[in-house]
Short mmCIF file of C-alpha atoms and ligand atoms in Angstrom, two decimals:
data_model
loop_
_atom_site.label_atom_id
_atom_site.label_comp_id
_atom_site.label_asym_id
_atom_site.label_seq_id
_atom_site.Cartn_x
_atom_site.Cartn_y
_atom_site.Cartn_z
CA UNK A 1 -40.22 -74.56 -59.27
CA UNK A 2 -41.79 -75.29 -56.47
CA UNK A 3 -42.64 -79.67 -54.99
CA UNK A 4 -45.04 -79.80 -52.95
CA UNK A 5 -44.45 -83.04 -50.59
CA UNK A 6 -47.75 -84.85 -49.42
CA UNK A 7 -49.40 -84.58 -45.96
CA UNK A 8 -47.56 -88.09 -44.86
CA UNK A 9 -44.35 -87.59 -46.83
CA UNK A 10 -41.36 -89.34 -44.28
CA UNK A 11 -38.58 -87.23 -43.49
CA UNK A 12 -36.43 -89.53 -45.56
CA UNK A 13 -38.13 -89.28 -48.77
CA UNK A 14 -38.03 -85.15 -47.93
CA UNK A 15 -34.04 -86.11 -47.91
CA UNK A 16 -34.31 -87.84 -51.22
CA UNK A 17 -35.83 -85.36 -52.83
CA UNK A 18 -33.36 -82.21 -51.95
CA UNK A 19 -30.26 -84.97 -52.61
CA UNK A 20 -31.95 -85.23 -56.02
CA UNK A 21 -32.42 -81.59 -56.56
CA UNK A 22 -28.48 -81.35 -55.77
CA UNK A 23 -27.22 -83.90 -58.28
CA UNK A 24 -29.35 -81.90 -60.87
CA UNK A 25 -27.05 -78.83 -59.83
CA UNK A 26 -29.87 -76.70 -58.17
CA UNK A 27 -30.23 -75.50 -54.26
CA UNK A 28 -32.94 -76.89 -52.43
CA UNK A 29 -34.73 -74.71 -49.76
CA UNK A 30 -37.58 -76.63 -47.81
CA UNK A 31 -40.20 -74.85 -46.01
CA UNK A 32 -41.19 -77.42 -43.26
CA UNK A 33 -45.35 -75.85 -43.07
CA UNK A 34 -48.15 -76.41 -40.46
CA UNK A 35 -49.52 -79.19 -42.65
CA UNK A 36 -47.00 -79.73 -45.84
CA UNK A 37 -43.50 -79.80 -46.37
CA UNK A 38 -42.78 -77.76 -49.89
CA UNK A 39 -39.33 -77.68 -51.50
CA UNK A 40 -38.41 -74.51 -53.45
CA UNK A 41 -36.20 -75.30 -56.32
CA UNK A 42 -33.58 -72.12 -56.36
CA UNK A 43 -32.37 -71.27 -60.09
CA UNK A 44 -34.62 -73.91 -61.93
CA UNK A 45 -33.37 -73.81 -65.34
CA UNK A 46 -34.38 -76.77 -66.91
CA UNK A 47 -37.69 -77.83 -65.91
CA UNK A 48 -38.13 -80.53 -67.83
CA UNK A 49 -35.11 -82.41 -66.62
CA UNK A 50 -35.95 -81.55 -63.27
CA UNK A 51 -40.15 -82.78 -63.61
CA UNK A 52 -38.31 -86.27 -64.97
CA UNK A 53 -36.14 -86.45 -61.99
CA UNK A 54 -38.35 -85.94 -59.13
CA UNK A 55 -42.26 -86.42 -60.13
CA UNK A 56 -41.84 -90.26 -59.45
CA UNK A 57 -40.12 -89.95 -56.21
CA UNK A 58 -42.59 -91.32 -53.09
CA UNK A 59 -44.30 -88.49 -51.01
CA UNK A 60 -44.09 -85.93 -53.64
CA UNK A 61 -47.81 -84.63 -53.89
CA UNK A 62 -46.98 -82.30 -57.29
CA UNK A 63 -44.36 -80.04 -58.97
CA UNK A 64 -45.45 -76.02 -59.64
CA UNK A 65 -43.48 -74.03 -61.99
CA UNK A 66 -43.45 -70.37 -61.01
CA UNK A 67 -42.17 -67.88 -62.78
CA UNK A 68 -43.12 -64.71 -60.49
CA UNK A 69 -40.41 -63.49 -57.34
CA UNK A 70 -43.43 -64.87 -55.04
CA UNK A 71 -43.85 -68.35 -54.91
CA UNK A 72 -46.53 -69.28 -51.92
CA UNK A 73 -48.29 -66.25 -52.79
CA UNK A 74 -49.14 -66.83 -56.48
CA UNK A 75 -52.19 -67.82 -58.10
CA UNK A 76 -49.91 -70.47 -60.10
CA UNK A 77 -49.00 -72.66 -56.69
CA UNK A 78 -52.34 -72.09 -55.82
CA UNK A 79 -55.14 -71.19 -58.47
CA UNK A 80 -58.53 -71.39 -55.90
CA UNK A 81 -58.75 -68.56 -53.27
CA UNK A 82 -57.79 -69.21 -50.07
CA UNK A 83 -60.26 -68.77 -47.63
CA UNK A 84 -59.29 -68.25 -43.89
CA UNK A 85 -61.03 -69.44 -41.28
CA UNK A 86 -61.13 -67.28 -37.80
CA UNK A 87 -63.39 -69.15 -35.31
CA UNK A 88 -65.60 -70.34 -37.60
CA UNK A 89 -66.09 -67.06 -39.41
CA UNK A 90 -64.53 -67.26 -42.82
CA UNK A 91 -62.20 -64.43 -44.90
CA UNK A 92 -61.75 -64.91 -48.44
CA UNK A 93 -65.45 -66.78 -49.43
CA UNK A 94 -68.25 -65.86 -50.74
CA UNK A 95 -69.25 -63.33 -47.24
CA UNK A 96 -67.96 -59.93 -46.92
CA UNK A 97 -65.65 -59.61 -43.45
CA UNK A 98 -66.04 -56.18 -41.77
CA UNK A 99 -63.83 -55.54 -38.95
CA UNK A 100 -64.31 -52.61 -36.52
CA UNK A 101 -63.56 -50.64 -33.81
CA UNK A 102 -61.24 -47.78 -32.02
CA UNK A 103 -57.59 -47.54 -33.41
CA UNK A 104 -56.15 -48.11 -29.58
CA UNK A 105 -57.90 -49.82 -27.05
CA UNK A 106 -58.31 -46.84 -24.65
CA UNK A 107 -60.65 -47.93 -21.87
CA UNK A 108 -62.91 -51.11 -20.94
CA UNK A 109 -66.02 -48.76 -21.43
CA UNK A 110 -64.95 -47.11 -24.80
CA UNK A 111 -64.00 -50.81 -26.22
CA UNK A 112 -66.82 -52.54 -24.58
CA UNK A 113 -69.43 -49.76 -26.45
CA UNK A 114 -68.08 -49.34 -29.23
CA UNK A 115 -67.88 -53.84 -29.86
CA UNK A 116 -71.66 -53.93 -28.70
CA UNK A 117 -72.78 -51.01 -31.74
CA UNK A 118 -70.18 -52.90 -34.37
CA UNK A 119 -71.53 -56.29 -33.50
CA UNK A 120 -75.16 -54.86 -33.54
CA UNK A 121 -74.30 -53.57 -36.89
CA UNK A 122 -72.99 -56.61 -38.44
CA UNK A 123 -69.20 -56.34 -38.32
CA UNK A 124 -67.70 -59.93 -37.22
CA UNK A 125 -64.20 -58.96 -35.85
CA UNK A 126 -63.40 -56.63 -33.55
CA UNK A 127 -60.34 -54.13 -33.84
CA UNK A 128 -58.10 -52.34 -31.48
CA UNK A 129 -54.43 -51.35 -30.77
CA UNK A 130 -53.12 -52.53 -27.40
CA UNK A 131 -49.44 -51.86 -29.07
CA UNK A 132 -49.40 -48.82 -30.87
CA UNK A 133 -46.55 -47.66 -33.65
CA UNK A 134 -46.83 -44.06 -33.39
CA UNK A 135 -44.98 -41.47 -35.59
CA UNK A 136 -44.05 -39.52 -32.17
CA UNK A 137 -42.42 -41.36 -29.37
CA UNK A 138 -44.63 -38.67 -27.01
CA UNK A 139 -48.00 -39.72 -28.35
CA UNK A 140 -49.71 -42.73 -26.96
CA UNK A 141 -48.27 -46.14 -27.00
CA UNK A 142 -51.38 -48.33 -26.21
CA UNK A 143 -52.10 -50.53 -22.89
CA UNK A 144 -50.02 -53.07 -23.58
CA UNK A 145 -51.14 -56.94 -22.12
CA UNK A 146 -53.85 -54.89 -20.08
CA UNK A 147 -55.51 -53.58 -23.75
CA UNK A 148 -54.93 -57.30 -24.69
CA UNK A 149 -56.86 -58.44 -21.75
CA UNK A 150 -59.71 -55.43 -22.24
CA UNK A 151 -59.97 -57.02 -26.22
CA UNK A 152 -60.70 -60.62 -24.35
CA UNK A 153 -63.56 -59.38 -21.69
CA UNK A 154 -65.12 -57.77 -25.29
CA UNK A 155 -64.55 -61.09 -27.32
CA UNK A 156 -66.20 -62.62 -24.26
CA UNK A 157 -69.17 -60.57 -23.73
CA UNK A 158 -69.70 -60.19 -27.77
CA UNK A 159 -68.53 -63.30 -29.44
CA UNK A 160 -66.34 -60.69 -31.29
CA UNK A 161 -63.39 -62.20 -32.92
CA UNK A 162 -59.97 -60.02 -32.25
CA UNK A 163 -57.78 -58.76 -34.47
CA UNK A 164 -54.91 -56.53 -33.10
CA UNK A 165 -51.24 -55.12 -34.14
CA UNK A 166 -47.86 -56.98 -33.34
CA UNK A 167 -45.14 -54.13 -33.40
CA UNK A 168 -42.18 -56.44 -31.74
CA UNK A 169 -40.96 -59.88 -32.66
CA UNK A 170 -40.41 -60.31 -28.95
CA UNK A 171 -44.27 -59.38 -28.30
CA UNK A 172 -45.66 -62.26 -30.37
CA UNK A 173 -46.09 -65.10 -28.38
CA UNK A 174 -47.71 -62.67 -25.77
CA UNK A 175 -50.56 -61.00 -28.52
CA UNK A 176 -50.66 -64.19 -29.95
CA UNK A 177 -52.08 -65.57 -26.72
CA UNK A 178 -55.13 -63.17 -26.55
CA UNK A 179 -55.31 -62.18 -30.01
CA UNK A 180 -57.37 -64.00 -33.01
CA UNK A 181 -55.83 -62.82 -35.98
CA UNK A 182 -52.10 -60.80 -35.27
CA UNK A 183 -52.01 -57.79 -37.30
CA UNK A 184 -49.03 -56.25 -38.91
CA UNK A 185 -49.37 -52.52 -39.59
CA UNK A 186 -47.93 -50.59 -42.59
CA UNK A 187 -44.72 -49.31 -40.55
CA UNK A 188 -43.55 -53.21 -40.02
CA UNK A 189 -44.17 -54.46 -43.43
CA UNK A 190 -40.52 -54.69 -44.25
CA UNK A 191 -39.49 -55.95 -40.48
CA UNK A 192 -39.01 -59.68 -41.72
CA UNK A 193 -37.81 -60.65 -38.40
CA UNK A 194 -41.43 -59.85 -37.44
CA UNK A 195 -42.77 -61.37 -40.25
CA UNK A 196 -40.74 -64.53 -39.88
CA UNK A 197 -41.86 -64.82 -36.04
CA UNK A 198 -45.44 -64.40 -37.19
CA UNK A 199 -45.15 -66.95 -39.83
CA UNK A 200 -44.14 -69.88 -37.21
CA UNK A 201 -47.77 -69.06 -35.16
CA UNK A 202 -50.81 -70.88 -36.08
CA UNK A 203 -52.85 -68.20 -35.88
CA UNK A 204 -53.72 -65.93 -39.06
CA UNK A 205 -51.61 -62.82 -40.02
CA UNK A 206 -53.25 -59.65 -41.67
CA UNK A 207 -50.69 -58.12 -43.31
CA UNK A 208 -50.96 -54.22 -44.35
CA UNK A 209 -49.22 -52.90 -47.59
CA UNK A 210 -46.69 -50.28 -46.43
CA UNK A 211 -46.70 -46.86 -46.92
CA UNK A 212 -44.60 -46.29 -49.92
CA UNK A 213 -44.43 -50.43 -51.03
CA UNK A 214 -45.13 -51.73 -54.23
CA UNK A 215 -47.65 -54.61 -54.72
CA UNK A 216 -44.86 -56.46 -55.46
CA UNK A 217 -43.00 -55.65 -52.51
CA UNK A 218 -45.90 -56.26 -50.43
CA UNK A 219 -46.48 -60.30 -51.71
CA UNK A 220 -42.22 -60.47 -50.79
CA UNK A 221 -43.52 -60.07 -47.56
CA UNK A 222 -46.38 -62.09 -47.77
CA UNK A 223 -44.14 -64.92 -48.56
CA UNK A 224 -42.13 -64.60 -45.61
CA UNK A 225 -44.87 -65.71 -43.46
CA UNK A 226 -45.93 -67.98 -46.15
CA UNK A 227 -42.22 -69.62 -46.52
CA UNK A 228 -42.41 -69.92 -42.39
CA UNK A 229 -45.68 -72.32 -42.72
CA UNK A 230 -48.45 -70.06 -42.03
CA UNK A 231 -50.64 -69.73 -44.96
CA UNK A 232 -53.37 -67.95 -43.38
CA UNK A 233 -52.04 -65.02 -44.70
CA UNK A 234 -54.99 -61.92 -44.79
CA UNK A 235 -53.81 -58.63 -47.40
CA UNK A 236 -54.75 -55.25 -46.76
CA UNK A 237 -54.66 -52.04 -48.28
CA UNK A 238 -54.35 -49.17 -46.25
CA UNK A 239 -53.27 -46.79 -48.77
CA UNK A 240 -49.97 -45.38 -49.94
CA UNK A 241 -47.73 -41.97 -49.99
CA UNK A 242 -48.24 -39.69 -53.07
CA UNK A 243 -48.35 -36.16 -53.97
CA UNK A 244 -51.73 -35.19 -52.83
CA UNK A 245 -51.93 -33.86 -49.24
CA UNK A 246 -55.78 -33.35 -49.04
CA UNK A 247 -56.24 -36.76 -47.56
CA UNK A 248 -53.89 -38.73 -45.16
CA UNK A 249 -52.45 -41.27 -48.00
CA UNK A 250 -54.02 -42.15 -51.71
CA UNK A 251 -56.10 -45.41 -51.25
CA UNK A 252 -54.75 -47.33 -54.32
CA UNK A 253 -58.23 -49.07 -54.96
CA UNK A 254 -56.38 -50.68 -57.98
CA UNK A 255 -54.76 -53.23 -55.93
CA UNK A 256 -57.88 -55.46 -54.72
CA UNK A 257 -58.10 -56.61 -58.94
CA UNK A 258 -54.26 -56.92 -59.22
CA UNK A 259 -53.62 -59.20 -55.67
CA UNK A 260 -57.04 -60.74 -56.89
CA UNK A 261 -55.53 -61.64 -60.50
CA UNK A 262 -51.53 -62.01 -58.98
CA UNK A 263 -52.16 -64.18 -55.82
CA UNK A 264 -54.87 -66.32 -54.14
CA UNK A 265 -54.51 -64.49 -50.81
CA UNK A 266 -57.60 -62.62 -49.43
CA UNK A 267 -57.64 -58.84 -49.90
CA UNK A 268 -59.27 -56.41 -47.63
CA UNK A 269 -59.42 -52.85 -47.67
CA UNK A 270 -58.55 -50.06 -45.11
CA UNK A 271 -60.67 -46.62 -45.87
CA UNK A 272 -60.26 -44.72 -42.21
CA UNK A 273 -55.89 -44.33 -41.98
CA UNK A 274 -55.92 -43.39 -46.58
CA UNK A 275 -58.78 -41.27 -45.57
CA UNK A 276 -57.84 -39.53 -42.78
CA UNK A 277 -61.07 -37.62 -42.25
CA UNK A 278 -63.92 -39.55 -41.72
CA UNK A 279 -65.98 -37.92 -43.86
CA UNK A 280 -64.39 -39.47 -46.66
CA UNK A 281 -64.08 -43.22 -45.19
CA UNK A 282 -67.95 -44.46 -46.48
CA UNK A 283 -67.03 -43.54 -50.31
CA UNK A 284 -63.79 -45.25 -49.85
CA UNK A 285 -65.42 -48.75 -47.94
CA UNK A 286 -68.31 -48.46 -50.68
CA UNK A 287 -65.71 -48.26 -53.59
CA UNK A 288 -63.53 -50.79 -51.76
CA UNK A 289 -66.60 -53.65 -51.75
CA UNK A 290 -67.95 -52.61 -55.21
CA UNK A 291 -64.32 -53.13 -56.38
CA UNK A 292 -64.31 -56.91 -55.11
CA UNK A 293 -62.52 -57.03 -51.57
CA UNK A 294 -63.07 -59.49 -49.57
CA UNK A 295 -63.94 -56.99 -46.46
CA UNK A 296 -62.99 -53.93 -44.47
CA UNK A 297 -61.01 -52.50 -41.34
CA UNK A 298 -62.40 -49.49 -40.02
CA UNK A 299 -61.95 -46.85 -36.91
CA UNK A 300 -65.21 -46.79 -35.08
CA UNK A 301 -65.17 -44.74 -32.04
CA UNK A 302 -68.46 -43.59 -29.79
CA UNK A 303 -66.67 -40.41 -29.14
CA UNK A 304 -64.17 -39.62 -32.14
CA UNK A 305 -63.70 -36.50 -30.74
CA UNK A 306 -61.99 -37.40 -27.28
CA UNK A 307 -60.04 -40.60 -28.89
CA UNK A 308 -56.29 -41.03 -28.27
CA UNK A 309 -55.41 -41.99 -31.60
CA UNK A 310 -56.74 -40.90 -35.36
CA UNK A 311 -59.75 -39.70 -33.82
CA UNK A 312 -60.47 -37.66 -36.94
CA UNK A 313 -60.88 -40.47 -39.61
CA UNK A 314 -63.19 -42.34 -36.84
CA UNK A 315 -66.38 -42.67 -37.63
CA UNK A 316 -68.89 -43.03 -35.00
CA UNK A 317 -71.58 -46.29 -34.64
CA UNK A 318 -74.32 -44.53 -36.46
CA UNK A 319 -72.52 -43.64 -39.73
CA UNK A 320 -71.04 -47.05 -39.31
CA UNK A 321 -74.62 -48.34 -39.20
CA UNK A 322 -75.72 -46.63 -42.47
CA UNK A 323 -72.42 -47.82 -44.27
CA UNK A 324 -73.22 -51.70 -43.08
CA UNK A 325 -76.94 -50.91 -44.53
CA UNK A 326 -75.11 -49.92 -48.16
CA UNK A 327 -72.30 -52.60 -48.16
CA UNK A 328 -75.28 -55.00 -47.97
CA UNK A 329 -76.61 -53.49 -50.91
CA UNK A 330 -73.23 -53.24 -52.91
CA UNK A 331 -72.19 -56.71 -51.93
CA UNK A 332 -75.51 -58.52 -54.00
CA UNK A 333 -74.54 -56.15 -56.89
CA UNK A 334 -71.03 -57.85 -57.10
CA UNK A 335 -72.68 -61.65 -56.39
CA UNK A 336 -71.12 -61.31 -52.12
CA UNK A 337 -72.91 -61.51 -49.20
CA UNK A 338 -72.76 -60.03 -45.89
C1 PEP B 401 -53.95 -49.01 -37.38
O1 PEP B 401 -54.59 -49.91 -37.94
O2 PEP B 401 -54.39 -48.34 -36.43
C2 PEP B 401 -52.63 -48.63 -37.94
C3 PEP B 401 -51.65 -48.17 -37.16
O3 PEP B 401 -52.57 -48.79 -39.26
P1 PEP B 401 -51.36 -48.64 -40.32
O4 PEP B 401 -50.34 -49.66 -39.91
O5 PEP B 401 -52.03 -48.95 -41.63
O6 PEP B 401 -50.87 -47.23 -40.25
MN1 MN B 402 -55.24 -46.01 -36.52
#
């Protein structure tokens, strides 16, 4: 059960409340948001008694039963999508998001091209790794604050939104100063120090599915950010580990109808790091728009070749060109726009 206290609740009718919910026998565990306070009833047997008890109390807004292990996430504390809003620009609505660009920020020149052909193409936010996770402690680790500062001068001279990875719960405040929306990548799903840091910024959090998680796994750590205040909470699959080794992971296209049907969250879809070639990554953006996501992050790079990082599954401007041209056309089919 979850109460949701209104926007001008006091902090002593907040205290009322959880003293109530401890005569009935229960543990109260309040999540002090952005906006709301919300009290999460632990062990809420009887939820009739409890509805009684605490519905008339002053500053509570409304009472949500939920019976899934996610509570913030779930499409029963909150049936309408939520839509988040990234300067101006909106994820979750009616419009199709595409995000784009290199995995790591490499260069001013390289990030600088490749945000003019993306933007030119349609995409709205720009991508980029300034802090890479890398599977070998040898390969490249990113640019740190100066990629950060590279992503700005391209935000600047595009009107590009940001979006780049968090790997450290120490780094945060620092990517959080530069970045739009603070990416957490498949590796760091689990890391719920991270995702606890992340969840006390007011800025949004996209939040990849790890590599071998379940969905439900995946909404646990939604609602760690969620239970921290930030509800501008972004999903993305990015595929997962199976038994087939002729692409990088198996894109599990399955879970944009599930998170759609389980929680309210926005769902975007990842085709370049499942794909791992990019001859394979316009299917898999097609498929992920015709199967209702709300929009895509993909590896652009002018030279794919010569890239630092997952240069293989990068596609370069023009494909990305003809795969904005189809996505148009898909999105109509399935009542979105772009
Ligand atoms: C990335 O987006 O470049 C990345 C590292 O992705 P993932 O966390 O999905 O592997
Ligand atoms: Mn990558």
């Amino acid at each position: 059960m979850i109460i949701t206290m209104s926007s001008s609740a006091t902090k002593k009718e907040i205290t009322r409340v959880k003293e109530k919910i401890k005569e009935l026998g229960y543990e109260a565990k309040i999540f002090k948001g952005i906006k709301k306070t919300v009290i999460h009833v632990i062990g809420a047997t009887d939820r009739e008694r409890i509805t009684q008890s605490i519905e008339q109390l002053p500053g509570v807004e409304r009472l949500t039963p939920i019976l899934s292990p996610f509570k913030m996430g779930s499409r029963e504390f909150h049936p309408e999508d939520t839509i988040v809003e990234v300067n101006g620009k909106t994820i979750g609505g009616e419009e199709i998001v595409v995000m784009a660009g290199p995995c790591s920020v490499e260069s001013e020149k390289i990030v600088l091209q490749v945000a003019k052909e993306v933007k030119k193409a349609g995409a709205k936010i720009l991508r980029g790794g300034a802090f890479k996770p890398r599977s070998s402690p040898y390969s490249f680790q990113g640019l740190g604050e100066k990629g950060l500062k590279i992503l700005s001068e391209a935000r600047e001279e595009t009107g590009l939104s940001i979006i780049t990875e968090v790997v450290s719960e120490v780094d945060v405040p620092l990517v959080a100063k530069y970045a739009d929306i603070l990416q957490i990548g498949a590796r760091n799903m689990q890391n719920y120090q991270l995702l606890k840091t992340v969840g006390r910024f007011n800025k949004p959090v996209l939040l990849k599915r790890g590599i071998s998680a379940t969905i439900e796994e995946w909404l646990m750590s939604a609602e760690y950010i969620q239970a921290e205040g930030n509800h501008d909470v972004i999903l993305c699959e990015r595929g997962i580990r199976t038994f087939e080794t002729y692409t990088r992971y198996t894109l599990d296209i399955s879970t944009v109808p599930v998170i759609k049907e389980l929680s309210h969250l926005p769902i975007i879809v990842d085709p370049s790091h499942p794909a791992g070639n990019n001859k394979y990554v316009p299917s898999l953006a097609r498929a992920a728009i015709a199967a209702g996501a709300d929009g895509l992050l993909i590896e652009v790079h002018t030279q794919p070749s010569q890239a630092l990082s997952d240069g293989k599954q990068s596609i370069t401007p023009e494909t990305f060109q003809n795969l904005m041209d189809d996505i148009k056309n898909i999105a109509k089919v399935v009542g979105r726009k772009i």
